[in-house]
Tab-separated table of C-alpha atoms and ligand atoms in Angstrom:
chain	number	residue	atom	x	y	z
U	1	MET	CA	-32.948	8.126	-34.711
U	2	THR	CA	-30.517	11.004	-34.957
U	3	GLN	CA	-26.987	10.341	-36.092
U	4	ASP	CA	-25.887	10.858	-32.525
U	5	THR	CA	-28.117	8.216	-31.005
U	6	ALA	CA	-27.296	5.832	-33.831
U	7	LEU	CA	-23.650	6.189	-32.941
U	8	LEU	CA	-24.397	5.629	-29.283
U	9	ALA	CA	-26.369	2.503	-30.025
U	10	ALA	CA	-23.546	1.215	-32.209
U	11	THR	CA	-20.921	1.640	-29.500
U	12	ASP	CA	-23.210	0.439	-26.744
U	13	GLN	CA	-23.475	-2.892	-28.480
U	14	PRO	CA	-19.969	-3.509	-29.755
U	15	GLN	CA	-19.527	-6.021	-32.508
U	16	GLY	CA	-18.753	-9.442	-31.180
U	17	ALA	CA	-20.004	-8.516	-27.715
U	18	THR	CA	-22.222	-11.555	-27.544
U	19	ALA	CA	-19.439	-13.903	-28.604
U	20	LEU	CA	-17.053	-12.440	-26.023
U	21	ALA	CA	-19.599	-11.647	-23.316
U	22	GLU	CA	-18.740	-12.174	-19.661
U	23	ARG	CA	-15.030	-11.502	-20.065
U	24	LYS	CA	-13.651	-9.326	-17.324
U	25	VAL	CA	-10.449	-7.311	-17.225
U	26	PHE	CA	-8.584	-6.105	-14.179
U	27	ILE	CA	-6.085	-3.339	-14.907
U	28	LYS	CA	-3.456	-2.575	-12.287
U	29	THR	CA	-1.899	0.829	-12.831
U	30	TYR	CA	1.555	1.774	-11.588
U	31	GLY	CA	3.441	5.045	-12.109
U	32	CYS	CA	2.318	8.465	-13.214
U	33	GLN	CA	-0.940	10.128	-14.282
U	34	MET	CA	-0.164	9.343	-17.895
U	35	ASN	CA	-0.429	5.676	-17.059
U	36	VAL	CA	-3.756	6.361	-15.337
U	37	TYR	CA	-4.989	8.004	-18.523
U	38	ASP	CA	-3.628	5.155	-20.673
U	39	SER	CA	-5.290	2.536	-18.460
U	40	GLY	CA	-8.616	4.266	-19.062
U	41	ARG	CA	-8.080	4.243	-22.806
U	42	MET	CA	-6.963	0.587	-22.793
U	43	SER	CA	-10.060	-0.271	-20.844
U	44	ASP	CA	-12.130	1.534	-23.529
U	45	ALA	CA	-10.388	-0.415	-26.289
U	46	LEU	CA	-11.168	-3.660	-24.471
U	47	ALA	CA	-14.770	-2.628	-23.771
U	48	ALA	CA	-15.297	-2.443	-27.517
U	49	GLU	CA	-14.339	-6.141	-27.556
U	50	GLY	CA	-16.808	-7.072	-24.855
U	51	TYR	CA	-14.558	-6.806	-21.815
U	52	VAL	CA	-16.037	-5.376	-18.637
U	53	ALA	CA	-13.710	-3.749	-16.116
U	54	THR	CA	-13.549	-5.362	-12.686
U	55	GLU	CA	-12.016	-4.121	-9.458
U	56	THR	CA	-10.722	-7.481	-8.290
U	57	MET	CA	-8.248	-9.914	-9.699
U	58	ASP	CA	-10.316	-12.895	-8.532
U	59	ASP	CA	-13.034	-12.690	-11.150
U	60	ALA	CA	-10.801	-11.376	-13.970
U	61	ASP	CA	-10.234	-13.302	-17.205
U	62	LEU	CA	-7.507	-10.871	-18.197
U	63	VAL	CA	-5.093	-9.067	-15.887
U	64	LEU	CA	-3.234	-6.179	-17.413
U	65	LEU	CA	-0.337	-4.593	-15.551
U	66	ASN	CA	0.253	-1.032	-16.722
U	67	THR	CA	3.787	-0.622	-15.496
U	68	CYS	CA	6.318	2.041	-14.507
U	69	HIS	CA	10.079	1.899	-15.038
U	70	ILE	CA	11.116	5.126	-13.324
U	71	ARG	CA	12.898	3.603	-10.320
U	72	GLU	CA	14.289	0.126	-9.740
U	73	LYS	CA	11.612	-0.708	-7.165
U	74	ALA	CA	8.817	0.205	-9.566
U	75	ALA	CA	10.163	-2.192	-12.184
U	76	GLU	CA	10.792	-4.975	-9.653
U	77	LYS	CA	7.174	-4.857	-8.496
U	78	VAL	CA	6.125	-6.018	-11.935
U	79	TYR	CA	8.143	-9.214	-11.802
U	80	SER	CA	6.861	-10.110	-8.343
U	81	ALA	CA	3.278	-9.442	-9.448
U	82	LEU	CA	3.862	-11.632	-12.500
U	83	GLY	CA	5.122	-14.447	-10.278
U	84	ARG	CA	1.816	-14.389	-8.380
U	85	LEU	CA	-0.209	-14.210	-11.590
U	86	ARG	CA	1.600	-17.286	-12.925
U	87	GLU	CA	0.228	-19.265	-9.980
U	88	THR	CA	-3.300	-17.955	-10.608
U	89	LYS	CA	-2.975	-18.949	-14.236
U	90	LYS	CA	-2.001	-22.489	-13.231
U	91	ALA	CA	-4.968	-22.755	-10.871
U	92	ARG	CA	-7.329	-21.444	-13.540
U	93	ALA	CA	-5.931	-23.867	-16.133
U	94	ALA	CA	-6.731	-26.712	-13.731
U	95	GLU	CA	-10.337	-25.438	-13.664
U	96	GLY	CA	-10.350	-25.206	-17.456
U	97	ARG	CA	-10.876	-21.445	-17.320
U	98	GLU	CA	-9.142	-18.834	-19.451
U	99	PHE	CA	-6.772	-16.478	-17.699
U	100	MET	CA	-4.636	-14.141	-19.742
U	101	ILE	CA	-1.802	-11.908	-18.562
U	102	GLY	CA	-0.800	-8.681	-20.289
U	103	VAL	CA	2.013	-6.263	-19.524
U	104	ALA	CA	1.712	-2.691	-20.764
U	105	GLY	CA	3.400	0.619	-19.994
U	106	CYS	CA	7.013	1.609	-19.521
U	107	VAL	CA	8.470	-1.715	-18.325
U	108	ALA	CA	6.825	-3.340	-21.341
U	109	GLN	CA	8.476	-0.766	-23.583
U	110	ALA	CA	11.897	-1.014	-21.941
U	111	GLU	CA	12.074	-4.750	-21.283
U	112	GLY	CA	9.535	-6.334	-23.628
U	113	ASP	CA	11.597	-9.316	-24.768
U	114	GLU	CA	13.124	-9.748	-21.330
U	115	ILE	CA	9.620	-10.013	-19.782
U	116	ALA	CA	8.622	-12.613	-22.347
U	117	ARG	CA	11.815	-14.577	-21.620
U	118	ARG	CA	11.635	-14.322	-17.815
U	119	GLU	CA	7.935	-14.972	-17.446
U	120	PRO	CA	6.489	-17.514	-19.896
U	121	ALA	CA	3.015	-17.111	-18.376
U	122	VAL	CA	2.734	-13.652	-19.979
U	123	ASP	CA	0.507	-13.709	-23.074
U	124	VAL	CA	0.882	-10.155	-24.339
U	125	VAL	CA	3.434	-7.377	-23.940
U	126	ILE	CA	2.243	-4.078	-25.351
U	127	GLY	CA	3.963	-0.681	-25.370
U	128	PRO	CA	2.551	2.769	-24.579
U	129	GLN	CA	2.409	3.671	-28.272
U	130	THR	CA	0.722	0.498	-29.512
U	131	TYR	CA	-2.042	-0.194	-27.032
U	132	HIS	CA	-4.771	0.562	-29.559
U	133	ARG	CA	-3.740	-2.823	-30.990
U	134	LEU	CA	-4.470	-4.596	-27.716
U	135	PRO	CA	-7.639	-6.345	-28.965
U	136	GLN	CA	-5.760	-7.794	-31.966
U	137	ALA	CA	-2.826	-8.769	-29.743
U	138	LEU	CA	-5.192	-10.692	-27.453
U	139	LYS	CA	-6.737	-12.473	-30.418
U	140	ARG	CA	-3.295	-13.494	-31.649
U	141	ALA	CA	-2.365	-14.652	-28.148
U	142	ARG	CA	-5.549	-16.691	-27.914
U	143	SER	CA	-4.500	-18.588	-30.990
U	144	GLY	CA	-1.273	-19.569	-29.286
U	145	GLU	CA	1.123	-16.769	-30.212
U	146	ARG	CA	3.164	-14.835	-27.607
U	147	VAL	CA	2.841	-11.241	-28.613
U	148	VAL	CA	5.435	-8.542	-27.940
U	149	ASP	CA	4.284	-5.345	-29.621
U	150	THR	CA	6.432	-2.451	-28.462
U	151	GLU	CA	7.511	-0.729	-31.637
U	152	TYR	CA	6.666	2.937	-32.108
U	153	ALA	CA	3.583	2.637	-34.279
U	154	LEU	CA	3.474	4.799	-37.386
U	155	GLU	CA	-0.229	5.411	-36.979
U	156	ASP	CA	-1.609	7.708	-34.292
U	157	LYS	CA	-3.065	5.472	-31.570
U	158	PHE	CA	-5.544	8.174	-30.573
U	159	GLU	CA	-7.176	7.957	-34.005
U	160	HIS	CA	-7.786	4.236	-33.408
U	161	LEU	CA	-9.171	4.333	-29.870
U	162	PRO	CA	-12.876	4.467	-29.020
U	163	ASP	CA	-14.327	7.791	-27.887
U	164	PRO	CA	-14.016	7.558	-24.071
U	165	THR	CA	-17.329	9.310	-23.508
U	166	ARG	CA	-19.223	6.712	-25.534
U	167	VAL	CA	-17.919	3.578	-23.875
U	168	LYS	CA	-20.593	1.752	-21.928
U	169	GLY	CA	-19.705	1.231	-18.290
U	170	ARG	CA	-16.902	3.830	-18.317
U	171	ALA	CA	-16.655	5.305	-14.832
U	172	ARG	CA	-17.656	8.957	-14.978
U	173	SER	CA	-16.079	11.646	-12.899
U	174	VAL	CA	-16.213	15.420	-12.787
U	175	THR	CA	-12.453	15.541	-13.181
U	176	ALA	CA	-10.512	14.007	-16.050
U	177	PHE	CA	-7.029	13.669	-17.451
U	178	LEU	CA	-6.330	14.442	-21.075
U	179	THR	CA	-2.951	13.527	-22.538
U	180	VAL	CA	-1.822	16.283	-24.926
U	181	GLN	CA	1.850	15.454	-25.278
U	182	GLU	CA	3.926	12.302	-24.972
U	183	GLY	CA	7.588	11.516	-24.705
U	184	CYS	CA	10.552	13.653	-23.731
U	185	ASP	CA	13.636	15.082	-25.453
U	186	LYS	CA	15.289	16.481	-22.347
U	187	PHE	CA	17.446	13.474	-21.424
U	188	CYS	CA	18.017	14.230	-17.768
U	189	THR	CA	20.834	11.845	-16.956
U	190	PHE	CA	18.911	9.963	-14.249
U	191	CYS	CA	15.738	9.376	-16.231
U	192	VAL	CA	14.348	6.515	-18.325
U	193	VAL	CA	11.395	8.411	-19.790
U	194	PRO	CA	13.069	9.451	-23.085
U	195	TYR	CA	13.805	5.746	-23.633
U	196	THR	CA	10.467	4.307	-22.532
U	197	ARG	CA	8.198	6.952	-24.026
U	198	GLY	CA	10.331	8.071	-26.949
U	199	SER	CA	10.799	11.566	-28.277
U	200	GLU	CA	8.358	14.422	-27.792
U	201	VAL	CA	5.138	14.225	-29.754
U	202	SER	CA	2.292	16.736	-29.427
U	203	ARG	CA	-1.281	15.785	-30.217
U	204	PRO	CA	-2.890	18.142	-32.737
U	205	ILE	CA	-5.010	20.935	-31.270
U	206	ALA	CA	-8.207	19.859	-33.071
U	207	GLN	CA	-7.936	16.363	-31.570
U	208	ILE	CA	-7.387	17.790	-28.085
U	209	VAL	CA	-10.227	20.321	-28.309
U	210	SER	CA	-12.581	17.645	-29.603
U	211	GLU	CA	-11.711	15.246	-26.766
U	212	ALA	CA	-12.038	18.067	-24.217
U	213	GLU	CA	-15.456	19.082	-25.571
U	214	LYS	CA	-16.699	15.506	-25.400
U	215	LEU	CA	-15.465	15.118	-21.834
U	216	VAL	CA	-17.171	18.345	-20.800
U	217	ALA	CA	-20.399	17.272	-22.527
U	218	ALA	CA	-20.173	14.055	-20.482
U	219	GLY	CA	-20.038	16.053	-17.226
U	220	VAL	CA	-16.345	16.797	-16.694
U	221	ARG	CA	-15.758	20.159	-14.982
U	222	GLU	CA	-12.026	20.032	-14.363
U	223	LEU	CA	-9.484	18.949	-16.961
U	224	THR	CA	-5.832	18.192	-16.302
U	225	LEU	CA	-3.712	18.233	-19.427
U	226	LEU	CA	-0.985	15.640	-19.254
U	227	GLY	CA	2.424	15.195	-20.792
U	228	GLN	CA	5.753	13.792	-19.627
U	229	ASN	CA	6.907	17.280	-20.513
U	230	VAL	CA	3.573	18.983	-21.014
U	231	ASN	CA	4.793	22.522	-21.427
U	232	ALA	CA	6.798	21.452	-24.467
U	233	TRP	CA	3.439	20.967	-26.210
U	234	HIS	CA	3.339	22.784	-29.527
U	235	GLY	CA	0.896	22.964	-32.372
U	236	MET	CA	-0.540	25.244	-34.986
U	237	ASP	CA	-3.564	27.500	-34.865
U	238	ALA	CA	-6.151	27.717	-37.663
U	239	SER	CA	-3.978	30.153	-39.623
U	240	GLY	CA	-0.914	27.946	-39.411
U	241	ARG	CA	0.841	30.025	-36.738
U	242	PRO	CA	2.963	27.968	-34.301
U	243	ILE	CA	1.458	27.951	-30.812
U	244	GLY	CA	2.417	26.577	-27.415
U	245	LEU	CA	0.731	25.305	-24.268
U	246	GLY	CA	-0.283	28.829	-23.173
U	247	ASP	CA	-2.319	29.305	-26.360
U	248	LEU	CA	-3.840	25.853	-25.985
U	249	LEU	CA	-5.019	26.779	-22.491
U	250	TYR	CA	-6.629	30.009	-23.747
U	251	ARG	CA	-8.437	27.940	-26.403
U	252	LEU	CA	-9.678	25.306	-23.939
U	253	ALA	CA	-10.794	28.010	-21.513
U	254	ASP	CA	-13.450	28.962	-24.098
U	255	ILE	CA	-15.254	25.609	-23.804
U	256	PRO	CA	-18.645	26.318	-22.226
U	257	GLY	CA	-19.216	24.302	-19.054
U	258	LEU	CA	-15.540	23.697	-18.340
U	259	ALA	CA	-14.751	25.253	-14.967
U	260	ARG	CA	-11.145	24.387	-14.184
U	261	LEU	CA	-7.913	23.675	-16.021
U	262	ARG	CA	-4.616	22.249	-14.847
U	263	TYR	CA	-1.571	20.764	-16.530
U	264	THR	CA	1.308	18.545	-15.455
U	265	THR	CA	4.310	17.886	-15.573
U	266	SER	CA	6.336	20.903	-16.554
U	267	HIS	CA	10.016	21.423	-17.166
U	268	PRO	CA	11.342	24.785	-15.953
U	269	ARG	CA	13.047	25.399	-19.299
U	270	ASP	CA	9.726	25.283	-21.164
U	271	MET	CA	7.795	27.807	-19.035
U	272	ASP	CA	7.494	30.513	-21.700
U	273	ASP	CA	6.005	34.026	-21.448
U	274	ARG	CA	2.691	33.047	-23.024
U	275	LEU	CA	2.199	30.272	-20.485
U	276	ILE	CA	2.926	32.665	-17.629
U	277	GLU	CA	0.424	35.120	-19.180
U	278	ALA	CA	-2.169	32.333	-19.153
U	279	HIS	CA	-1.615	32.030	-15.394
U	280	ARG	CA	-2.157	35.775	-15.112
U	281	ASP	CA	-5.286	35.957	-17.297
U	282	LEU	CA	-7.193	32.712	-16.882
U	283	ARG	CA	-8.956	32.478	-13.546
U	284	MET	CA	-9.998	28.932	-14.427
U	285	LEU	CA	-6.348	27.894	-14.726
U	286	MET	CA	-5.881	26.680	-11.172
U	287	PRO	CA	-3.236	28.448	-9.090
U	288	TYR	CA	-1.165	25.327	-8.571
U	289	LEU	CA	1.898	24.329	-10.544
U	290	HIS	CA	3.975	21.173	-10.430
U	291	LEU	CA	7.416	22.423	-11.404
U	292	PRO	CA	10.093	19.876	-10.526
U	293	VAL	CA	13.574	21.177	-9.833
U	294	GLN	CA	15.190	17.898	-8.651
U	295	ALA	CA	18.133	19.539	-6.830
U	296	GLY	CA	19.438	22.865	-5.563
U	297	SER	CA	23.148	22.516	-6.332
U	298	ASP	CA	24.250	23.942	-9.674
U	299	ARG	CA	26.964	21.304	-9.946
U	300	ILE	CA	24.404	18.519	-9.514
U	301	LEU	CA	21.857	20.194	-11.801
U	302	LYS	CA	24.551	20.294	-14.481
U	303	ALA	CA	25.439	16.632	-13.949
U	304	MET	CA	21.716	15.856	-14.187
U	305	ASN	CA	21.584	17.748	-17.520
U	306	ARG	CA	18.659	19.796	-16.242
U	307	ARG	CA	19.737	22.808	-18.371
U	308	HIS	CA	18.951	25.362	-15.665
U	309	ASN	CA	20.598	26.388	-12.445
U	310	ALA	CA	19.082	27.169	-9.061
U	311	ALA	CA	19.034	30.942	-9.697
U	312	ASP	CA	17.178	30.439	-13.016
U	313	TYR	CA	14.560	28.393	-11.200
U	314	ILE	CA	14.115	30.909	-8.383
U	315	ALA	CA	13.815	33.780	-10.894
U	316	LEU	CA	11.247	31.797	-12.879
U	317	VAL	CA	9.146	31.110	-9.796
U	318	GLU	CA	9.269	34.830	-8.954
U	319	ARG	CA	7.930	35.698	-12.420
U	320	ILE	CA	5.142	33.120	-12.125
U	321	ARG	CA	4.220	34.395	-8.653
U	322	ALA	CA	4.166	37.973	-9.931
U	323	ALA	CA	1.686	36.877	-12.620
U	324	ARG	CA	-0.503	34.844	-10.259
U	325	PRO	CA	0.162	35.733	-6.619
U	326	ASP	CA	-1.998	32.962	-5.143
U	327	ILE	CA	-0.126	30.229	-7.027
U	328	ALA	CA	1.262	27.356	-4.967
U	329	LEU	CA	4.177	25.255	-6.089
U	330	SER	CA	4.761	21.553	-6.016
U	331	GLY	CA	7.991	19.814	-6.936
U	332	ASP	CA	10.014	16.653	-7.372
U	333	PHE	CA	13.391	16.071	-5.745
U	334	ILE	CA	16.111	13.469	-6.057
U	335	VAL	CA	18.615	13.028	-3.249
U	336	GLY	CA	21.902	11.176	-3.556
U	337	PHE	CA	22.549	11.707	-7.248
U	338	PRO	CA	26.098	10.451	-8.032
U	339	GLY	CA	28.669	12.891	-6.666
U	340	GLU	CA	26.221	14.683	-4.337
U	341	THR	CA	28.138	15.989	-1.323
U	342	GLU	CA	26.684	17.210	1.947
U	343	ALA	CA	27.151	20.785	0.656
U	344	ASP	CA	25.249	19.938	-2.541
U	345	PHE	CA	22.445	18.436	-0.498
U	346	GLN	CA	22.392	21.518	1.717
U	347	ALA	CA	21.873	23.596	-1.447
U	348	THR	CA	18.706	21.561	-2.115
U	349	MET	CA	17.504	22.266	1.425
U	350	ASP	CA	18.262	25.977	0.928
U	351	LEU	CA	16.325	26.075	-2.327
U	352	VAL	CA	13.342	24.418	-0.682
U	353	GLU	CA	13.490	27.047	2.092
U	354	THR	CA	13.645	29.820	-0.501
U	355	ILE	CA	10.738	28.583	-2.636
U	356	GLY	CA	8.349	27.141	-0.044
U	357	TYR	CA	6.402	24.201	-1.520
U	358	ALA	CA	2.761	23.379	-0.907
U	359	GLN	CA	3.389	19.765	-1.883
U	360	ALA	CA	6.351	17.703	-3.080
U	361	TYR	CA	7.564	14.263	-4.066
U	362	SER	CA	11.067	13.245	-3.130
U	363	PHE	CA	13.048	10.158	-3.981
U	364	LYS	CA	16.393	8.514	-3.400
U	365	TYR	CA	18.344	8.357	-6.636
U	366	SER	CA	17.802	4.976	-8.251
U	367	THR	CA	20.348	3.820	-10.798
U	368	ARG	CA	18.676	3.077	-14.113
U	369	PRO	CA	20.660	0.877	-16.496
U	370	GLY	CA	21.192	2.548	-19.862
U	371	THR	CA	20.926	6.110	-18.547
U	372	PRO	CA	24.092	8.276	-18.418
U	373	GLY	CA	23.735	8.660	-14.635
U	374	ALA	CA	24.408	4.958	-14.164
U	375	ASP	CA	27.969	5.399	-15.488
U	376	LEU	CA	28.882	8.398	-13.338
U	377	PRO	CA	31.494	7.971	-10.593
U	378	ASP	CA	30.917	8.476	-6.856
U	379	HIS	CA	27.576	6.853	-6.297
U	380	VAL	CA	26.256	7.856	-2.888
U	381	ALA	CA	25.966	5.188	-0.180
U	382	GLU	CA	22.445	3.957	0.536
U	383	ASP	CA	22.477	4.986	4.204
U	384	VAL	CA	23.548	8.520	3.274
U	385	LYS	CA	20.677	8.742	0.765
U	386	THR	CA	18.249	7.487	3.399
U	387	GLU	CA	19.391	10.018	5.928
U	388	ARG	CA	19.262	12.938	3.453
U	389	LEU	CA	15.829	11.931	2.213
U	390	ALA	CA	14.516	11.912	5.777
U	391	ARG	CA	15.836	15.430	6.384
U	392	LEU	CA	14.385	16.724	3.114
U	393	GLN	CA	11.021	15.074	3.696
U	394	GLU	CA	10.799	16.551	7.181
U	395	LEU	CA	11.220	20.032	5.720
U	396	LEU	CA	8.813	19.409	2.832
U	397	LEU	CA	6.179	17.979	5.157
U	398	LYS	CA	6.454	21.002	7.413
U	399	GLN	CA	5.984	23.310	4.424
U	400	GLN	CA	2.975	21.308	3.275
U	401	GLN	CA	1.383	21.496	6.722
U	402	ASP	CA	2.155	25.207	7.017
U	403	PHE	CA	0.473	25.780	3.670
U	404	SER	CA	-2.624	23.790	4.679
U	405	ARG	CA	-2.849	25.578	8.037
U	406	SER	CA	-2.478	28.974	6.362
U	407	LEU	CA	-5.825	28.314	4.672
U	408	ILE	CA	-7.756	27.858	7.933
U	409	GLY	CA	-10.368	30.592	8.212
U	410	SER	CA	-10.232	31.536	4.541
U	411	GLU	CA	-12.959	31.041	1.950
U	412	ILE	CA	-12.146	29.013	-1.125
U	413	ASP	CA	-13.876	27.457	-4.128
U	414	LEU	CA	-14.435	23.752	-3.908
U	415	LEU	CA	-15.263	21.420	-6.784
U	416	LEU	CA	-17.409	18.669	-5.278
U	417	GLU	CA	-16.059	15.380	-6.517
U	418	LYS	CA	-17.423	12.406	-4.573
U	419	PRO	CA	-19.443	11.375	-1.538
U	420	GLY	CA	-17.672	11.539	1.823
U	421	ARG	CA	-17.703	8.872	4.528
U	422	MET	CA	-20.464	10.458	6.623
U	423	PRO	CA	-24.033	11.022	5.395
U	424	GLY	CA	-24.399	14.505	3.915
U	425	GLN	CA	-20.636	14.839	3.604
U	426	LEU	CA	-18.967	15.440	0.257
U	427	ILE	CA	-15.323	15.481	-0.740
U	428	GLY	CA	-14.135	18.250	-2.999
U	429	ARG	CA	-10.925	19.559	-4.495
U	430	SER	CA	-9.421	22.853	-3.542
U	431	PRO	CA	-7.771	25.010	-6.219
U	432	TRP	CA	-4.477	23.635	-4.830
U	433	LEU	CA	-5.498	20.011	-5.357
U	434	GLN	CA	-6.165	19.315	-1.688
U	435	SER	CA	-8.944	16.979	-0.668
U	436	VAL	CA	-11.551	18.871	1.386
U	437	ASN	CA	-14.393	17.319	3.447
U	438	VAL	CA	-17.509	19.414	3.733
U	439	ASP	CA	-21.085	18.947	5.008
U	440	ALA	CA	-23.015	20.140	1.995
U	441	ASN	CA	-26.531	18.702	1.937
U	442	GLN	CA	-27.799	21.284	-0.507
U	443	SER	CA	-25.106	20.677	-3.124
U	444	LYS	CA	-24.331	17.915	-5.581
U	445	ILE	CA	-21.256	16.392	-7.154
U	446	GLY	CA	-19.954	18.647	-9.921
U	447	ASP	CA	-21.006	21.865	-8.150
U	448	ILE	CA	-18.411	24.447	-7.283
U	449	ILE	CA	-19.239	25.955	-3.924
U	450	ASN	CA	-17.736	28.545	-1.652
U	451	VAL	CA	-16.516	27.044	1.625
U	452	ARG	CA	-14.641	28.205	4.689
U	453	ILE	CA	-11.722	26.037	5.783
U	454	THR	CA	-12.136	25.055	9.434
U	455	ALA	CA	-9.326	22.576	10.054
U	456	ALA	CA	-6.358	20.890	8.433
U	457	GLY	CA	-5.677	17.177	8.912
U	458	PRO	CA	-2.545	15.363	7.711
U	459	ASN	CA	-4.051	14.350	4.356
U	460	SER	CA	-7.100	16.525	3.900
U	461	LEU	CA	-8.835	19.713	4.935
U	462	PHE	CA	-12.219	20.261	6.584
U	463	ALA	CA	-14.641	22.991	5.660
U	464	GLU	CA	-18.135	24.393	6.163
U	465	VAL	CA	-20.318	25.944	3.514
U	466	ALA	CA	-19.708	29.692	3.494
U	467	GLU	CA	-22.778	31.901	3.672
U	468	GLY	CA	-23.702	34.204	0.844
E	501	LIG	N1	8.764	14.782	-16.646
E	501	LIG	C1	8.853	15.013	-15.285
E	501	LIG	C2	9.205	13.842	-14.419
E	501	LIG	C3	8.875	12.477	-14.762
E	501	LIG	S1	9.468	11.282	-13.684
E	501	LIG	C4	9.870	16.088	-15.050
E	501	LIG	O1	10.621	16.440	-15.878
E	501	LIG	O2	9.954	16.557	-13.947
E	501	LIG	C5	8.856	11.797	-12.111
E	501	LIG	C6	9.922	12.039	-11.112
E	501	LIG	O3	10.580	10.846	-10.776
E	501	LIG	C7	11.029	12.965	-11.557
E	501	LIG	O4	10.685	14.303	-11.477
E	501	LIG	C8	12.139	12.598	-10.621
E	501	LIG	O5	12.094	13.365	-9.444
E	501	LIG	C9	11.859	11.151	-10.284
E	501	LIG	N2	12.856	10.273	-10.915
E	501	LIG	C10	13.067	10.094	-12.229
E	501	LIG	N3	14.097	9.236	-12.424
E	501	LIG	C11	14.535	8.885	-11.201
E	501	LIG	C12	15.594	8.052	-10.729
E	501	LIG	N4	16.402	7.428	-11.566
E	501	LIG	N5	15.749	7.928	-9.393
E	501	LIG	C13	14.933	8.574	-8.531
E	501	LIG	N6	13.946	9.378	-8.905
E	501	LIG	C14	13.740	9.536	-10.229
E	502	LIG	FE1	12.727	12.604	-17.379
E	502	LIG	FE2	13.935	14.933	-17.481
E	502	LIG	FE3	12.230	14.249	-19.373
E	502	LIG	FE4	11.327	14.810	-16.955
E	502	LIG	S1	12.374	16.255	-18.350
E	502	LIG	S2	10.736	13.085	-18.226
E	502	LIG	S3	12.950	14.038	-15.665
E	502	LIG	S4	14.188	13.279	-18.963
E	503	LIG	FE1	6.723	5.629	-14.854
E	503	LIG	FE2	6.548	5.655	-17.441
E	503	LIG	FE3	5.213	7.422	-16.032
E	503	LIG	S1	8.355	5.244	-16.303
E	503	LIG	S2	6.520	7.720	-14.270
E	503	LIG	S3	4.905	5.253	-16.009
E	503	LIG	S4	6.191	7.757	-17.989
């Protein structure tokens, strides 16, 4: 047996698997891509303890809510879900069957003790920096303790998590997320992230390259690097020279078998020259950039502590477009930030007209206790926010549809990702992250094929295989 197969055998039969066999975990993920990545890693940590992932709550022995705190509604959802889980726990107790409830993610971090106080049915509360300790936390909970573990661990959780490509039963895909950076030091006045995820930490380059290589060896063709503020990533090359996200992308682009790279989410202030060069030089860096601006009024941007004005943002987008002309932009917007007047809102509409987005997310400002925005005067009335959001979304939707329609008739590369609904049909991803349906009998998942776009629906595109 080679060392490699020995390792595989060891992880395929985790210690204690027989004792803990048959336990099933259902993980419900709320929030951003980083939570999606974390849920995968938590599932790996639990697999090493004999837990098998399940898609339904009904047959789960453990339900883990991986939560989001970004807007009030997101946080509220957690408490209503917990109310329902409490009832399930009661019913299971009557049957004499174990049912454990865990809360992870950003609500766990922000309101750990509060969750434990409000919802006694919760067994474990675990923060985004401590989830490698989840198996121990469950053991402690099983012996009667209520565990709230949300401190910022001194150890690096990534060093303590199982290798995702060696976990038995791990769903495989040709696309994968890879968290390279966590936390945020920007302190936008509306945002909870610096409080829930802590200050910026970059994973070391060797750890990232190693994880990327393993994912590629396991069949991944497209990698999306993740960070709450991913373009603030920094590290050191082999000679000790400080490097940034641009250099990291050049390094990852050398991995044989990797076909596509993306990264998200970026702050306009951290788009440096090297990163823009990477967009110019690396064909495998997809021509699609999520670059939130939040608002178009300089007064509001200042109150938001975004540290750039509208002109800076427009100039930056021009430089990026000069480097990579086929790049499409996506963004995030907040309407109704405290003090936003109709003229301020109009400046957001004007900026959207100037930039032209292929895709965007827009939200009504939600007051987050503990953030500086909560204490600002002149909060905007709910009906005004609703009305402005509708106007903004109408414009953004039109831009999105215009972008999709502009592709009709053109040939593009498609990464085939999963089977479609019809026999012979596959669903792939365009370079601009659109879902594309194609009849491609001769191709298989993981192939990148040339297709011609034939039609654009509201949520996806349709294509035929291009000849030649
Ligand atoms: N790090 C990313 C954003 C993370 S949060 C960035 O800097 O852009 C994702 C989005 O949620 C934000 O871009 C913002 O548009 C929105 N958001 C954050 N806090 C919010 C709040 N209090 N109310 C409404 N939307 C909010
Ligand atoms: Fe939040 Fe601003 Fe940091 Fe983005 S850059 S995570 S919006 S504080
Ligand atoms: Fe939500 Fe936390 Fe992500 S607050 S958006 S899950 S970083």
